[in-house]
Amino acid sequence: MKFNVGYQVNAEFIDQVLANKESVSEVYFSWWDLPNGRHPFINQQKYEPWESREMLVRDLRKISSAGIKLNLLLNGNCYGAEVLTRHFQEEVFRIIDYLETGFGLEAITLASHYLAEKIKKRYSGIKTRASVNIRIGTQQGMDYVAQAFDGYYMQREYNRDLERIKQLREWCDENGKKLFVLANSGCINFCSAQVFHDNLVSHEAEINKYLGSADHYQGICWDYLQSKDHFITFIKDESWIRPEDIDIYHQWFDGVKLATRVALNPGKILNAYIQRKYTGNLLDLLEPNHSRLIIPYIIENRAFPKDFAATVLSCNKSCSRCNYCQGALDMVFTDISNYI
């Protein structure tokens, strides 16, 4: 099992990725000011824009030279009216030309089947991959856009649905497609505000022009999860896969994506999954990280019951008649003072 890791300007993390190149299949990254599934690259960094761009180019060369594949993110949920224009498409093509020539671009992850089709027609050697944000979780959904994508990140809400995973794997095998899974999302399942939030993120560069006059929005999860009555959501209604359980998924997926692009400690995340174990607050491995909502408590990863993965993978999701997740929460929910 190899991992797809998200890039950030962090020299220590890049060194760790390079040191573990046998476990890292690819590094995915956004490009400069192009909208993507997170904040614009130029707004994420603590450096001046020209400094962060130089570091990005330098790091991509290091990563590529080490034999680790590169995956460009064009997974913004919205590119506005420009997405249909030749001007925008030519801008995208210029970026791809630069990366393909200078670094050996392996794949592009997209949230637009339209843009993916344009890229496939022009670049036969680059693989296109459907973003997890498209929410493709059925055979029909994959078939509808099969002409646009060579692979799919499975809709994360089905990470614990074994029968669904087997169906998607079967379809991919029959149709020559790749299937990938996102292991450490901290988003709540079937979020009612995901489309709204993803659209906001895509337009964040524009929104930032109105700082001081625009509301700050984090997503509905931050309000919902503040209530103790909703803490069960961390166990029952999220899609994360613990490092200890990741090898169970090896037979169904061609790779595992780790969300590390905006993590405070991406090296901790990568190391936990490479080592297949982690002691400490599970929420610290997730993106987003909701740890501060449950202070002074943590969710102790090593305290989960040994049958957790097998149980949630095969359960019938009849939560009103089952108390398993509540029992697991009772086992892992502990005061942080135990670790001081």
Short mmCIF file of C-alpha atoms in Angstrom, two decimals:
data_model
loop_
_atom_site.label_atom_id
_atom_site.label_comp_id
_atom_site.label_asym_id
_atom_site.label_seq_id
_atom_site.Cartn_x
_atom_site.Cartn_y
_atom_site.Cartn_z
CA MET A 1 0.00 0.00 0.00
CA LYS A 2 1.46 3.34 -1.09
CA PHE A 3 0.28 6.82 -0.26
CA ASN A 4 -0.58 9.95 -2.24
CA VAL A 5 0.53 12.91 -0.14
CA GLY A 6 -0.48 16.57 -0.34
CA TYR A 7 2.23 19.20 -0.82
CA GLN A 8 2.85 22.20 1.38
CA VAL A 9 5.81 24.59 1.68
CA ASN A 10 7.48 22.80 4.55
CA ALA A 11 11.14 21.78 4.16
CA GLU A 12 11.04 19.28 7.03
CA PHE A 13 7.98 17.56 5.57
CA ILE A 14 9.47 17.41 2.07
CA ASP A 15 12.60 15.81 3.51
CA GLN A 16 10.40 13.25 5.27
CA VAL A 17 8.54 12.49 2.04
CA LEU A 18 11.83 11.98 0.20
CA ALA A 19 13.17 9.78 2.98
CA ASN A 20 10.08 7.57 2.68
CA LYS A 21 9.85 7.45 -1.10
CA GLU A 22 9.31 3.69 -1.02
CA SER A 23 5.99 4.35 0.72
CA VAL A 24 4.92 7.47 -1.20
CA SER A 25 3.57 6.90 -4.70
CA GLU A 26 2.87 10.53 -5.59
CA VAL A 27 2.66 14.08 -4.31
CA TYR A 28 -0.38 16.13 -5.29
CA PHE A 29 -0.21 19.91 -5.38
CA SER A 30 -2.11 23.01 -6.42
CA TRP A 31 -0.63 25.62 -8.74
CA TRP A 32 -0.24 29.23 -7.77
CA ASP A 33 -3.52 31.15 -7.97
CA LEU A 34 -5.67 28.55 -9.74
CA PRO A 35 -8.77 27.65 -7.70
CA ASN A 36 -8.58 24.19 -6.13
CA GLY A 37 -10.14 22.15 -3.36
CA ARG A 38 -8.36 24.14 -0.63
CA HIS A 39 -7.26 27.74 -0.12
CA PRO A 40 -5.35 29.26 -3.06
CA PHE A 41 -1.70 28.24 -2.89
CA ILE A 42 -0.49 31.84 -2.71
CA ASN A 43 -2.73 32.48 0.33
CA GLN A 44 -1.58 29.43 2.31
CA GLN A 45 2.03 30.37 2.77
CA LYS A 46 3.85 32.44 5.38
CA TYR A 47 6.32 33.59 2.74
CA GLU A 48 6.14 36.29 0.09
CA PRO A 49 4.39 35.03 -3.06
CA TRP A 50 7.59 34.96 -5.10
CA GLU A 51 9.36 33.04 -2.34
CA SER A 52 6.67 30.37 -2.06
CA ARG A 53 6.60 29.92 -5.83
CA GLU A 54 10.37 29.41 -5.94
CA MET A 55 10.09 26.87 -3.14
CA LEU A 56 7.28 25.03 -4.94
CA VAL A 57 9.32 24.74 -8.14
CA ARG A 58 12.42 23.67 -6.21
CA ASP A 59 10.52 21.03 -4.24
CA LEU A 60 8.74 19.64 -7.30
CA ARG A 61 12.13 19.08 -8.93
CA LYS A 62 13.38 17.28 -5.84
CA ILE A 63 10.29 15.11 -5.64
CA SER A 64 10.31 14.22 -9.33
CA SER A 65 14.05 13.48 -9.30
CA ALA A 66 13.47 11.05 -6.43
CA GLY A 67 11.10 9.04 -8.62
CA ILE A 68 7.91 10.15 -6.86
CA LYS A 69 5.08 10.96 -9.26
CA LEU A 70 3.41 14.38 -9.44
CA ASN A 71 -0.33 15.01 -9.51
CA LEU A 72 -1.62 18.50 -10.36
CA LEU A 73 -4.83 19.59 -8.64
CA LEU A 74 -7.39 21.31 -10.82
CA ASN A 75 -10.13 20.31 -8.42
CA GLY A 76 -11.77 23.64 -7.75
CA ASN A 77 -15.51 23.19 -7.52
CA CYS A 78 -16.10 26.32 -9.62
CA TYR A 79 -14.05 28.25 -12.17
CA GLY A 80 -16.87 30.61 -13.00
CA ALA A 81 -17.84 31.46 -16.55
CA GLU A 82 -14.19 31.21 -17.58
CA VAL A 83 -14.21 27.44 -17.55
CA LEU A 84 -15.89 27.35 -20.98
CA THR A 85 -13.56 29.92 -22.54
CA ARG A 86 -10.57 29.21 -24.74
CA HIS A 87 -8.60 31.77 -22.74
CA PHE A 88 -8.95 29.75 -19.53
CA GLN A 89 -8.27 26.44 -21.25
CA GLU A 90 -5.12 27.80 -22.89
CA GLU A 91 -3.95 29.07 -19.51
CA VAL A 92 -4.43 25.57 -18.08
CA PHE A 93 -2.63 24.04 -21.05
CA ARG A 94 0.35 26.35 -20.58
CA ILE A 95 0.67 25.26 -16.96
CA ILE A 96 0.41 21.58 -17.90
CA ASP A 97 2.98 22.03 -20.70
CA TYR A 98 5.40 23.63 -18.24
CA LEU A 99 4.94 20.92 -15.62
CA GLU A 100 5.01 18.03 -18.08
CA THR A 101 8.21 19.26 -19.72
CA GLY A 102 10.03 20.35 -16.59
CA PHE A 103 8.92 17.81 -14.00
CA GLY A 104 7.26 14.83 -15.68
CA LEU A 105 3.61 15.27 -14.67
CA GLU A 106 1.92 11.92 -14.08
CA ALA A 107 -1.71 12.79 -13.31
CA ILE A 108 -4.24 15.57 -12.87
CA THR A 109 -7.10 15.44 -10.37
CA LEU A 110 -10.17 17.36 -11.43
CA ALA A 111 -13.67 18.20 -10.26
CA SER A 112 -14.81 19.03 -13.80
CA HIS A 113 -15.47 16.28 -16.31
CA TYR A 114 -15.62 18.97 -18.99
CA LEU A 115 -12.09 20.15 -18.29
CA ALA A 116 -10.90 16.56 -17.92
CA GLU A 117 -12.14 15.74 -21.42
CA LYS A 118 -10.32 18.74 -22.86
CA ILE A 119 -7.09 17.63 -21.17
CA LYS A 120 -7.42 14.00 -22.27
CA LYS A 121 -7.77 15.04 -25.90
CA ARG A 122 -4.55 17.05 -25.73
CA TYR A 123 -2.36 14.97 -23.39
CA SER A 124 -2.47 11.24 -24.03
CA GLY A 125 0.31 10.50 -21.54
CA ILE A 126 -1.25 12.20 -18.50
CA LYS A 127 -3.83 10.37 -16.41
CA THR A 128 -6.98 12.17 -15.33
CA ARG A 129 -8.56 11.40 -11.98
CA ALA A 130 -11.96 12.33 -10.57
CA SER A 131 -11.75 14.32 -7.34
CA VAL A 132 -13.34 12.99 -4.17
CA ASN A 133 -15.35 16.22 -4.13
CA ILE A 134 -17.42 15.08 -7.13
CA ARG A 135 -18.91 12.43 -4.84
CA ILE A 136 -18.74 9.51 -7.24
CA GLY A 137 -19.87 6.49 -5.27
CA THR A 138 -21.84 4.32 -7.72
CA GLN A 139 -21.08 2.31 -10.83
CA GLN A 140 -23.46 4.55 -12.75
CA GLY A 141 -21.65 7.65 -11.56
CA MET A 142 -18.32 6.28 -12.79
CA ASP A 143 -19.80 5.15 -16.09
CA TYR A 144 -21.35 8.55 -16.86
CA VAL A 145 -17.91 10.20 -16.95
CA ALA A 146 -15.79 7.22 -18.00
CA GLN A 147 -14.69 9.04 -21.15
CA ALA A 148 -13.22 11.82 -19.01
CA PHE A 149 -11.39 9.98 -16.24
CA ASP A 150 -8.81 7.20 -15.96
CA GLY A 151 -9.36 6.83 -12.23
CA TYR A 152 -11.61 7.87 -9.36
CA TYR A 153 -11.31 8.90 -5.76
CA MET A 154 -14.27 7.12 -4.23
CA GLN A 155 -16.90 9.19 -2.47
CA ARG A 156 -15.58 9.23 1.07
CA GLU A 157 -18.94 8.43 2.68
CA TYR A 158 -18.55 4.84 1.41
CA ASN A 159 -15.21 4.16 3.08
CA ARG A 160 -17.07 1.92 5.53
CA ASP A 161 -19.37 0.16 3.09
CA LEU A 162 -17.70 -3.08 2.04
CA GLU A 163 -20.35 -4.15 -0.45
CA ARG A 164 -20.23 -0.77 -2.18
CA ILE A 165 -16.43 -0.86 -2.32
CA LYS A 166 -16.51 -4.32 -3.91
CA GLN A 167 -19.01 -3.15 -6.54
CA LEU A 168 -16.87 -0.16 -7.48
CA ARG A 169 -13.70 -2.28 -7.61
CA GLU A 170 -15.42 -4.78 -9.88
CA TRP A 171 -16.55 -2.05 -12.27
CA CYS A 172 -13.09 -0.47 -12.36
CA ASP A 173 -11.44 -3.84 -13.11
CA GLU A 174 -13.90 -4.51 -15.93
CA ASN A 175 -13.36 -1.05 -17.44
CA GLY A 176 -9.63 -0.58 -16.98
CA LYS A 177 -9.93 2.20 -14.38
CA LYS A 178 -8.06 2.93 -11.14
CA LEU A 179 -9.74 3.35 -7.77
CA PHE A 180 -8.38 5.42 -4.87
CA VAL A 181 -9.50 6.17 -1.32
CA LEU A 182 -9.09 9.22 0.94
CA ALA A 183 -8.08 7.90 4.36
CA ASN A 184 -8.09 10.83 6.78
CA SER A 185 -10.92 13.20 6.04
CA GLY A 186 -12.33 14.91 9.12
CA CYS A 187 -15.43 16.11 7.27
CA ILE A 188 -18.83 14.93 8.43
CA ASN A 189 -20.55 12.45 6.13
CA PHE A 190 -23.14 13.63 3.62
CA CYS A 191 -22.56 17.24 4.64
CA SER A 192 -25.51 19.38 3.64
CA ALA A 193 -23.25 22.37 3.03
CA GLN A 194 -20.41 20.74 1.07
CA VAL A 195 -21.34 22.21 -2.32
CA PHE A 196 -21.80 25.68 -0.83
CA HIS A 197 -18.51 25.43 1.06
CA ASP A 198 -16.57 24.06 -1.92
CA ASN A 199 -17.85 26.91 -4.06
CA LEU A 200 -16.71 29.44 -1.47
CA VAL A 201 -13.25 27.90 -1.39
CA SER A 202 -13.01 28.10 -5.17
CA HIS A 203 -13.75 31.84 -5.00
CA GLU A 204 -11.60 32.52 -1.95
CA ALA A 205 -9.12 34.68 -3.87
CA GLU A 206 -12.01 36.98 -4.78
CA ILE A 207 -13.49 36.88 -1.28
CA ASN A 208 -10.15 37.91 0.22
CA LYS A 209 -10.44 41.23 -1.59
CA TYR A 210 -13.26 42.05 0.82
CA LEU A 211 -11.49 41.17 4.07
CA GLY A 212 -13.05 43.14 6.90
CA SER A 213 -16.37 43.37 5.12
CA ALA A 214 -17.01 39.68 4.44
CA ASP A 215 -18.11 37.08 6.99
CA HIS A 216 -15.67 34.34 7.95
CA TYR A 217 -17.12 30.91 7.19
CA GLN A 218 -15.64 27.59 8.32
CA GLY A 219 -18.45 25.22 7.51
CA ILE A 220 -21.44 23.89 9.44
CA CYS A 221 -19.35 21.17 11.12
CA TRP A 222 -17.69 23.62 13.50
CA ASP A 223 -21.05 24.66 14.94
CA TYR A 224 -22.63 21.22 14.87
CA LEU A 225 -19.75 19.44 16.60
CA GLN A 226 -19.55 21.89 19.50
CA SER A 227 -22.48 20.16 21.19
CA LYS A 228 -21.62 17.20 23.42
CA ASP A 229 -24.78 15.55 22.13
CA HIS A 230 -23.11 15.39 18.70
CA PHE A 231 -19.72 13.97 19.75
CA ILE A 232 -20.89 10.54 18.55
CA THR A 233 -20.59 12.04 15.05
CA PHE A 234 -16.79 11.79 15.31
CA ILE A 235 -17.15 8.00 15.38
CA LYS A 236 -20.37 7.22 13.55
CA ASP A 237 -20.72 9.85 10.83
CA GLU A 238 -17.21 10.37 9.52
CA SER A 239 -15.19 8.38 6.99
CA TRP A 240 -11.66 8.23 8.41
CA ILE A 241 -9.63 5.03 8.34
CA ARG A 242 -7.20 4.48 11.20
CA PRO A 243 -3.52 3.83 10.36
CA GLU A 244 -3.83 0.42 12.04
CA ASP A 245 -6.61 -0.58 9.63
CA ILE A 246 -5.32 0.78 6.32
CA ASP A 247 -3.93 -2.54 5.07
CA ILE A 248 -7.43 -4.01 5.11
CA TYR A 249 -8.17 -1.76 2.12
CA HIS A 250 -5.17 -2.84 0.06
CA GLN A 251 -7.07 -5.42 -1.99
CA TRP A 252 -9.64 -2.90 -3.24
CA PHE A 253 -7.70 0.29 -3.96
CA ASP A 254 -4.78 1.31 -6.16
CA GLY A 255 -3.61 3.96 -3.72
CA VAL A 256 -4.45 5.87 -0.56
CA LYS A 257 -4.71 9.64 -0.41
CA LEU A 258 -3.57 11.39 2.76
CA ALA A 259 -4.85 14.93 3.32
CA THR A 260 -1.77 16.87 4.42
CA ARG A 261 -1.85 20.16 2.49
CA VAL A 262 -3.02 22.38 5.34
CA ALA A 263 -2.23 20.12 8.33
CA LEU A 264 -0.22 21.69 11.15
CA ASN A 265 1.93 18.57 11.38
CA PRO A 266 1.80 16.69 8.05
CA GLY A 267 4.82 14.62 9.02
CA LYS A 268 2.91 13.14 11.95
CA ILE A 269 0.14 12.04 9.59
CA LEU A 270 2.49 10.46 7.06
CA ASN A 271 4.51 8.68 9.75
CA ALA A 272 1.40 7.29 11.45
CA TYR A 273 0.16 5.66 8.24
CA ILE A 274 3.57 4.38 7.20
CA GLN A 275 4.08 2.85 10.65
CA ARG A 276 0.47 1.57 10.72
CA LYS A 277 0.04 2.80 14.29
CA TYR A 278 -0.55 5.98 16.25
CA THR A 279 -0.84 6.82 19.93
CA GLY A 280 -2.61 10.08 20.69
CA ASN A 281 -5.60 12.11 19.55
CA LEU A 282 -7.06 10.62 16.37
CA LEU A 283 -8.43 14.05 15.40
CA ASP A 284 -4.86 15.32 14.98
CA LEU A 285 -4.51 13.01 11.98
CA LEU A 286 -7.58 14.39 10.23
CA GLU A 287 -8.25 17.31 7.91
CA PRO A 288 -10.04 19.34 9.07
CA ASN A 289 -8.83 18.86 12.63
CA HIS A 290 -11.66 19.51 15.11
CA SER A 291 -9.56 18.84 18.22
CA ARG A 292 -10.19 22.19 19.86
CA LEU A 293 -13.93 21.50 19.96
CA ILE A 294 -13.54 18.73 22.55
CA ILE A 295 -10.78 20.20 24.77
CA PRO A 296 -9.90 19.07 27.49
CA TYR A 297 -10.67 15.66 25.97
CA ILE A 298 -9.14 13.66 23.14
CA ILE A 299 -10.11 10.61 21.12
CA GLU A 300 -7.31 8.15 21.97
CA ASN A 301 -6.59 6.22 18.81
CA ARG A 302 -5.00 3.21 20.49
CA ALA A 303 -8.07 2.61 22.66
CA PHE A 304 -10.39 1.57 19.81
CA PRO A 305 -11.73 -1.97 20.00
CA LYS A 306 -9.72 -4.42 17.89
CA ASP A 307 -12.75 -5.30 15.77
CA PHE A 308 -13.61 -1.67 14.94
CA ALA A 309 -12.66 -1.69 11.24
CA ALA A 310 -14.22 -5.09 10.54
CA THR A 311 -17.40 -4.10 12.34
CA VAL A 312 -18.00 -0.73 10.66
CA LEU A 313 -17.08 -2.12 7.22
CA SER A 314 -19.75 -4.81 7.42
CA CYS A 315 -22.49 -3.13 9.46
CA ASN A 316 -25.92 -2.54 7.94
CA LYS A 317 -25.99 1.13 9.00
CA SER A 318 -29.13 0.61 11.09
CA CYS A 319 -27.84 3.04 13.71
CA SER A 320 -31.13 3.43 15.56
CA ARG A 321 -30.94 -0.26 16.54
CA CYS A 322 -27.22 -0.43 17.29
CA ASN A 323 -25.04 0.95 20.07
CA TYR A 324 -21.63 -0.16 18.82
CA CYS A 325 -20.29 3.31 17.91
CA GLN A 326 -21.44 4.78 21.22
CA GLY A 327 -19.61 1.98 23.00
CA ALA A 328 -16.48 2.74 20.98
CA LEU A 329 -16.75 6.44 21.82
CA ASP A 330 -16.98 5.59 25.52
CA MET A 331 -13.74 3.61 25.19
CA VAL A 332 -11.69 6.22 23.35
CA PHE A 333 -12.97 9.51 24.78
CA THR A 334 -10.52 10.46 27.49
CA ASP A 335 -9.22 13.48 29.43
CA ILE A 336 -6.07 14.98 27.94
CA SER A 337 -4.59 15.25 31.43
CA ASN A 338 -3.87 11.53 31.20
CA TYR A 339 -1.11 12.39 28.69
CA ILE A 340 0.49 15.37 30.45
#
